[in-house]
Amino acid sequence: MLENLTSLFTLTAMEIVLGIDNIIFIAIIVSRLPAEIQNKVRITGLALALIFRILLLFSISWIMGLNEPLFAVLQRGFSGRDLVLLGGGLFLLVKATLELHHKVNLLEEGAPITTDDHLAKKESTKSVYLQIILLDLVFSLDSVITAVGMVKEIWIMVVAVIIAIVIMMVAAKSISAFVDKNPTIKILALSFLILIGVMLVAEGMGMHVPKGYIYFAMAFSLAVEMLNMRYQKKRRKLKKVTSHA
């Protein structure tokens, strides 16, 4: 019993960490929609992620078969998993780069970086759902393969995934609001997505990239940015006090 609880806690924590990239992507892509439907789309996107992960968990034999080479290029075999990771990584690279391009254009036009109203009109709800579904599949596959490697009992995997997704649903709105209100955090989040895209492409090409290094780099960058934001806030307060004196 104690061993199962320990496995459940460990796997849940791992699923939450692996879900960070999912939350970041959904937060950014949903910000292009009208404000009144953003929360609904966020919850729906995470619900789809939950469904995909549970379905994949009950298809473990099929998932394991994805590791079998389908064809070879220059003596390097490519499996179904490799193709999924390559496709997802390339999509993430293109999407994050385009989003960064939009932000830079907004600055050049003199508009606030958080103003996405005119961009939202270009993004339909169906298009957003389609993008979320595509990345949910990629992130879910990665998550489930990690779960299978850590735990043998399928019920532990399912419970861990459900707990992690519920926690992500609760936190998603606050994270999205924080990202939207802080332009530099939004740029940093897009940079994280590019980093994750590169990691997915590298893994699809057969290069193992320890995720611990990636998430440590993301956490360190975020910590530095938070310190910078706190410094800038105190500096603005000091300027106000000096100007009134």
mmCIF file of C-alpha atoms in Angstrom:
data_model
loop_
_atom_site.group_PDB
_atom_site.id
_atom_site.type_symbol
_atom_site.label_atom_id
_atom_site.label_comp_id
_atom_site.label_asym_id
_atom_site.label_seq_id
_atom_site.Cartn_x
_atom_site.Cartn_y
_atom_site.Cartn_z
ATOM 1 C CA MET A 1 0.000 0.000 0.000
ATOM 2 C CA LEU A 2 2.784 2.409 0.960
ATOM 3 C CA GLU A 3 4.645 1.547 -2.244
ATOM 4 C CA ASN A 4 1.532 2.276 -4.333
ATOM 5 C CA LEU A 5 0.962 5.627 -2.577
ATOM 6 C CA THR A 6 4.593 6.592 -3.110
ATOM 7 C CA SER A 7 4.332 5.660 -6.791
ATOM 8 C CA LEU A 8 1.079 7.615 -7.101
ATOM 9 C CA PHE A 9 2.581 10.739 -5.502
ATOM 10 C CA THR A 10 5.769 10.538 -7.588
ATOM 11 C CA LEU A 11 3.931 9.965 -10.853
ATOM 12 C CA THR A 12 1.390 12.727 -10.130
ATOM 13 C CA ALA A 13 4.217 15.190 -9.482
ATOM 14 C CA MET A 14 5.917 14.080 -12.701
ATOM 15 C CA GLU A 15 2.670 14.449 -14.681
ATOM 16 C CA ILE A 16 2.207 17.998 -13.353
ATOM 17 C CA VAL A 17 5.765 18.933 -14.348
ATOM 18 C CA LEU A 18 5.297 17.395 -17.808
ATOM 19 C CA GLY A 19 1.980 19.249 -18.089
ATOM 20 C CA ILE A 20 3.600 22.681 -17.724
ATOM 21 C CA ASP A 21 4.356 22.876 -21.438
ATOM 22 C CA ASN A 22 0.738 21.922 -22.173
ATOM 23 C CA ILE A 23 -0.575 24.733 -19.942
ATOM 24 C CA ILE A 24 1.816 27.273 -21.498
ATOM 25 C CA PHE A 25 0.747 26.356 -25.016
ATOM 26 C CA ILE A 26 -2.966 26.484 -24.185
ATOM 27 C CA ALA A 27 -2.547 29.800 -22.324
ATOM 28 C CA ILE A 28 -0.885 31.437 -25.316
ATOM 29 C CA ILE A 29 -3.095 30.016 -28.068
ATOM 30 C CA VAL A 30 -6.309 30.759 -26.117
ATOM 31 C CA SER A 31 -5.263 34.404 -25.588
ATOM 32 C CA ARG A 32 -6.020 34.929 -29.286
ATOM 33 C CA LEU A 33 -9.738 34.270 -28.642
ATOM 34 C CA PRO A 34 -12.407 36.623 -27.221
ATOM 35 C CA ALA A 35 -12.079 36.935 -23.422
ATOM 36 C CA GLU A 36 -15.552 35.556 -22.682
ATOM 37 C CA ILE A 37 -14.798 32.097 -24.120
ATOM 38 C CA GLN A 38 -11.142 31.725 -23.129
ATOM 39 C CA ASN A 39 -11.755 29.855 -19.865
ATOM 40 C CA LYS A 40 -14.183 27.440 -21.549
ATOM 41 C CA VAL A 41 -11.621 26.630 -24.252
ATOM 42 C CA ARG A 42 -8.846 26.193 -21.650
ATOM 43 C CA ILE A 43 -10.914 23.718 -19.622
ATOM 44 C CA THR A 44 -12.028 21.888 -22.764
ATOM 45 C CA GLY A 45 -8.437 21.663 -23.996
ATOM 46 C CA LEU A 46 -7.244 20.140 -20.721
ATOM 47 C CA ALA A 47 -10.269 17.804 -20.653
ATOM 48 C CA LEU A 48 -9.249 16.573 -24.114
ATOM 49 C CA ALA A 49 -5.713 16.024 -22.791
ATOM 50 C CA LEU A 50 -7.177 13.925 -19.954
ATOM 51 C CA ILE A 51 -9.250 11.827 -22.394
ATOM 52 C CA PHE A 52 -6.267 11.276 -24.713
ATOM 53 C CA ARG A 53 -4.011 10.188 -21.849
ATOM 54 C CA ILE A 54 -6.512 7.741 -20.373
ATOM 55 C CA LEU A 55 -7.208 6.232 -23.809
ATOM 56 C CA LEU A 56 -3.486 5.878 -24.435
ATOM 57 C CA LEU A 57 -2.985 4.261 -21.027
ATOM 58 C CA PHE A 58 -5.516 1.589 -21.962
ATOM 59 C CA SER A 59 -3.679 1.078 -25.254
ATOM 60 C CA ILE A 60 -0.253 0.315 -23.761
ATOM 61 C CA SER A 61 0.447 -2.552 -26.166
ATOM 62 C CA TRP A 62 -0.217 -0.205 -29.104
ATOM 63 C CA ILE A 63 2.027 2.463 -27.569
ATOM 64 C CA MET A 64 4.842 -0.007 -27.124
ATOM 65 C CA GLY A 65 4.409 -0.950 -30.788
ATOM 66 C CA LEU A 66 5.048 2.663 -31.733
ATOM 67 C CA ASN A 67 8.692 2.109 -30.831
ATOM 68 C CA GLU A 68 9.103 -0.412 -33.661
ATOM 69 C CA PRO A 69 10.924 1.071 -36.719
ATOM 70 C CA LEU A 70 8.666 1.727 -39.719
ATOM 71 C CA PHE A 71 11.367 2.726 -42.189
ATOM 72 C CA ALA A 72 15.011 3.767 -42.270
ATOM 73 C CA VAL A 73 16.787 6.853 -43.620
ATOM 74 C CA LEU A 74 20.598 6.765 -43.807
ATOM 75 C CA GLN A 75 20.626 3.625 -41.616
ATOM 76 C CA ARG A 76 18.540 5.401 -38.966
ATOM 77 C CA GLY A 77 15.204 3.707 -38.246
ATOM 78 C CA PHE A 78 12.148 5.893 -37.612
ATOM 79 C CA SER A 79 9.267 4.591 -35.494
ATOM 80 C CA GLY A 80 5.701 5.847 -35.163
ATOM 81 C CA ARG A 81 6.671 7.591 -31.915
ATOM 82 C CA ASP A 82 9.562 9.343 -33.671
ATOM 83 C CA LEU A 83 7.221 10.667 -36.363
ATOM 84 C CA VAL A 84 4.720 11.931 -33.771
ATOM 85 C CA LEU A 85 7.469 13.719 -31.826
ATOM 86 C CA LEU A 86 8.981 15.181 -35.010
ATOM 87 C CA GLY A 87 5.617 16.450 -36.239
ATOM 88 C CA GLY A 88 4.680 17.900 -32.851
ATOM 89 C CA GLY A 89 8.094 19.490 -32.350
ATOM 90 C CA LEU A 90 8.081 21.135 -35.784
ATOM 91 C CA PHE A 91 4.533 22.400 -35.246
ATOM 92 C CA LEU A 92 5.506 23.856 -31.876
ATOM 93 C CA LEU A 93 8.577 25.549 -33.374
ATOM 94 C CA VAL A 94 6.545 27.118 -36.184
ATOM 95 C CA LYS A 95 3.667 28.166 -33.908
ATOM 96 C CA ALA A 96 5.869 29.718 -31.214
ATOM 97 C CA THR A 97 7.987 31.526 -33.827
ATOM 98 C CA LEU A 98 4.878 32.974 -35.501
ATOM 99 C CA GLU A 99 3.526 34.112 -32.130
ATOM 100 C CA LEU A 100 6.829 35.845 -31.351
ATOM 101 C CA HIS A 101 6.670 37.486 -34.772
ATOM 102 C CA HIS A 102 3.175 38.819 -33.958
ATOM 103 C CA LYS A 103 4.409 40.299 -30.685
ATOM 104 C CA VAL A 104 7.328 42.030 -32.388
ATOM 105 C CA ASN A 105 4.977 43.425 -35.032
ATOM 106 C CA LEU A 106 2.705 44.817 -32.328
ATOM 107 C CA LEU A 107 5.644 46.646 -30.796
ATOM 108 C CA GLU A 108 6.710 48.050 -34.178
ATOM 109 C CA GLU A 109 3.142 49.281 -34.762
ATOM 110 C CA GLY A 110 3.193 51.014 -31.394
ATOM 111 C CA ALA A 111 0.443 48.844 -29.885
ATOM 112 C CA PRO A 112 0.730 47.354 -26.382
ATOM 113 C CA ILE A 113 2.216 43.877 -26.479
ATOM 114 C CA THR A 114 -0.762 42.502 -24.558
ATOM 115 C CA THR A 115 -3.275 43.828 -27.085
ATOM 116 C CA ASP A 116 -4.383 40.817 -29.119
ATOM 117 C CA ASP A 117 -7.918 41.942 -30.043
ATOM 118 C CA HIS A 118 -7.266 42.334 -33.768
ATOM 119 C CA LEU A 119 -5.291 39.088 -33.814
ATOM 120 C CA ALA A 120 -8.123 37.228 -32.092
ATOM 121 C CA LYS A 121 -10.374 37.903 -35.056
ATOM 122 C CA LYS A 122 -8.012 35.936 -37.268
ATOM 123 C CA GLU A 123 -8.119 32.863 -35.020
ATOM 124 C CA SER A 124 -11.326 30.829 -35.064
ATOM 125 C CA THR A 125 -12.398 28.643 -32.155
ATOM 126 C CA LYS A 126 -12.228 25.558 -34.381
ATOM 127 C CA SER A 127 -8.664 26.403 -35.375
ATOM 128 C CA VAL A 128 -7.660 26.803 -31.720
ATOM 129 C CA TYR A 129 -9.271 23.480 -30.779
ATOM 130 C CA LEU A 130 -7.513 21.761 -33.684
ATOM 131 C CA GLN A 131 -4.118 23.082 -32.554
ATOM 132 C CA ILE A 132 -4.805 22.098 -28.937
ATOM 133 C CA ILE A 133 -5.842 18.579 -29.998
ATOM 134 C CA LEU A 134 -2.682 18.168 -32.096
ATOM 135 C CA LEU A 135 -0.352 19.192 -29.277
ATOM 136 C CA ASP A 136 -2.398 17.320 -26.672
ATOM 137 C CA LEU A 137 -1.740 14.126 -28.636
ATOM 138 C CA VAL A 138 2.015 14.780 -28.695
ATOM 139 C CA PHE A 139 2.270 15.788 -25.035
ATOM 140 C CA SER A 140 -0.039 12.929 -23.975
ATOM 141 C CA LEU A 141 2.095 10.357 -25.791
ATOM 142 C CA ASP A 142 5.216 11.681 -24.072
ATOM 143 C CA SER A 143 3.441 11.727 -20.700
ATOM 144 C CA VAL A 144 2.060 8.196 -21.012
ATOM 145 C CA ILE A 145 5.394 6.719 -22.114
ATOM 146 C CA THR A 146 6.958 8.308 -19.018
ATOM 147 C CA ALA A 147 4.181 6.882 -16.821
ATOM 148 C CA VAL A 148 4.596 3.378 -18.270
ATOM 149 C CA GLY A 149 8.314 3.546 -17.555
ATOM 150 C CA MET A 150 7.759 4.551 -13.906
ATOM 151 C CA VAL A 151 4.783 2.470 -12.736
ATOM 152 C CA LYS A 152 3.437 -1.010 -13.516
ATOM 153 C CA GLU A 153 -0.099 -0.706 -12.116
ATOM 154 C CA ILE A 154 -2.407 0.917 -14.667
ATOM 155 C CA TRP A 155 -4.859 2.198 -12.035
ATOM 156 C CA ILE A 156 -2.041 4.222 -10.462
ATOM 157 C CA MET A 157 -1.291 5.765 -13.863
ATOM 158 C CA VAL A 158 -4.948 6.663 -14.447
ATOM 159 C CA VAL A 159 -5.436 8.192 -10.982
ATOM 160 C CA ALA A 160 -2.164 10.148 -11.271
ATOM 161 C CA VAL A 161 -3.176 11.541 -14.679
ATOM 162 C CA ILE A 162 -6.635 12.544 -13.406
ATOM 163 C CA ILE A 163 -5.218 14.302 -10.326
ATOM 164 C CA ALA A 164 -2.573 16.097 -12.394
ATOM 165 C CA ILE A 165 -5.068 17.310 -15.019
ATOM 166 C CA VAL A 166 -7.534 18.512 -12.345
ATOM 167 C CA ILE A 167 -4.721 20.507 -10.675
ATOM 168 C CA MET A 168 -3.776 21.917 -14.082
ATOM 169 C CA MET A 169 -7.417 22.913 -14.722
ATOM 170 C CA VAL A 170 -7.537 24.786 -11.410
ATOM 171 C CA ALA A 171 -4.227 26.556 -12.083
ATOM 172 C CA ALA A 172 -4.700 27.215 -15.830
ATOM 173 C CA LYS A 173 -6.778 30.398 -15.487
ATOM 174 C CA SER A 174 -4.378 32.020 -13.008
ATOM 175 C CA ILE A 175 -1.355 31.071 -15.102
ATOM 176 C CA SER A 176 -3.004 32.401 -18.280
ATOM 177 C CA ALA A 177 -3.934 35.695 -16.557
ATOM 178 C CA PHE A 178 -0.388 36.087 -15.229
ATOM 179 C CA VAL A 179 1.120 35.401 -18.665
ATOM 180 C CA ASP A 180 -1.266 37.847 -20.363
ATOM 181 C CA LYS A 181 -0.639 40.660 -17.857
ATOM 182 C CA ASN A 182 3.145 40.401 -18.062
ATOM 183 C CA PRO A 183 4.545 40.899 -21.584
ATOM 184 C CA THR A 184 8.040 39.688 -20.735
ATOM 185 C CA ILE A 185 6.625 36.480 -19.219
ATOM 186 C CA LYS A 186 4.676 35.897 -22.429
ATOM 187 C CA ILE A 187 7.849 36.244 -24.495
ATOM 188 C CA LEU A 188 9.650 33.927 -22.079
ATOM 189 C CA ALA A 189 6.805 31.381 -22.327
ATOM 190 C CA LEU A 190 7.041 31.435 -26.130
ATOM 191 C CA SER A 191 10.783 30.875 -25.817
ATOM 192 C CA PHE A 192 10.050 27.873 -23.583
ATOM 193 C CA LEU A 193 7.780 26.459 -26.296
ATOM 194 C CA ILE A 194 10.578 26.848 -28.850
ATOM 195 C CA LEU A 195 12.921 25.026 -26.461
ATOM 196 C CA ILE A 196 10.387 22.218 -25.977
ATOM 197 C CA GLY A 197 9.890 22.042 -29.759
ATOM 198 C CA VAL A 198 13.633 21.614 -30.268
ATOM 199 C CA MET A 199 13.657 18.891 -27.605
ATOM 200 C CA LEU A 200 10.801 17.016 -29.312
ATOM 201 C CA VAL A 201 12.523 17.209 -32.704
ATOM 202 C CA ALA A 202 15.797 16.006 -31.161
ATOM 203 C CA GLU A 203 14.039 13.037 -29.538
ATOM 204 C CA GLY A 204 12.249 12.288 -32.795
ATOM 205 C CA MET A 205 15.666 12.141 -34.466
ATOM 206 C CA GLY A 206 16.849 9.610 -31.880
ATOM 207 C CA MET A 207 18.806 11.907 -29.562
ATOM 208 C CA HIS A 208 17.920 11.452 -25.904
ATOM 209 C CA VAL A 209 17.546 14.785 -24.121
ATOM 210 C CA PRO A 210 17.212 14.517 -20.312
ATOM 211 C CA LYS A 211 14.048 16.465 -19.469
ATOM 212 C CA GLY A 212 15.453 17.439 -16.083
ATOM 213 C CA TYR A 213 17.942 19.791 -17.769
ATOM 214 C CA ILE A 214 15.193 21.395 -19.869
ATOM 215 C CA TYR A 215 12.856 21.992 -16.946
ATOM 216 C CA PHE A 216 15.702 23.235 -14.754
ATOM 217 C CA ALA A 217 16.654 25.759 -17.449
ATOM 218 C CA MET A 218 13.014 26.878 -17.694
ATOM 219 C CA ALA A 219 12.671 27.206 -13.905
ATOM 220 C CA PHE A 220 15.971 29.125 -13.654
ATOM 221 C CA SER A 221 14.985 31.517 -16.461
ATOM 222 C CA LEU A 222 11.590 32.111 -14.854
ATOM 223 C CA ALA A 223 13.213 32.789 -11.456
ATOM 224 C CA VAL A 224 15.579 35.347 -13.036
ATOM 225 C CA GLU A 225 12.654 37.035 -14.818
ATOM 226 C CA MET A 226 10.623 37.196 -11.596
ATOM 227 C CA LEU A 227 13.570 38.882 -9.862
ATOM 228 C CA ASN A 228 13.859 41.306 -12.781
ATOM 229 C CA MET A 229 10.122 42.116 -12.589
ATOM 230 C CA ARG A 230 10.390 42.734 -8.834
ATOM 231 C CA TYR A 231 13.400 44.999 -9.391
ATOM 232 C CA GLN A 232 11.576 46.988 -12.089
ATOM 233 C CA LYS A 233 8.504 47.367 -9.852
ATOM 234 C CA LYS A 234 10.574 48.710 -6.945
ATOM 235 C CA ARG A 235 12.431 51.001 -9.331
ATOM 236 C CA ARG A 236 9.155 52.482 -10.628
ATOM 237 C CA LYS A 237 7.951 53.063 -7.047
ATOM 238 C CA LEU A 238 11.230 54.782 -6.183
ATOM 239 C CA LYS A 239 10.903 57.055 -9.231
ATOM 240 C CA LYS A 240 7.380 58.043 -8.192
ATOM 241 C CA VAL A 241 8.516 58.861 -4.658
ATOM 242 C CA THR A 242 11.467 60.884 -6.023
ATOM 243 C CA SER A 243 9.286 62.792 -8.500
ATOM 244 C CA HIS A 244 6.770 63.741 -5.769
ATOM 245 C CA ALA A 245 9.509 64.879 -3.395
#
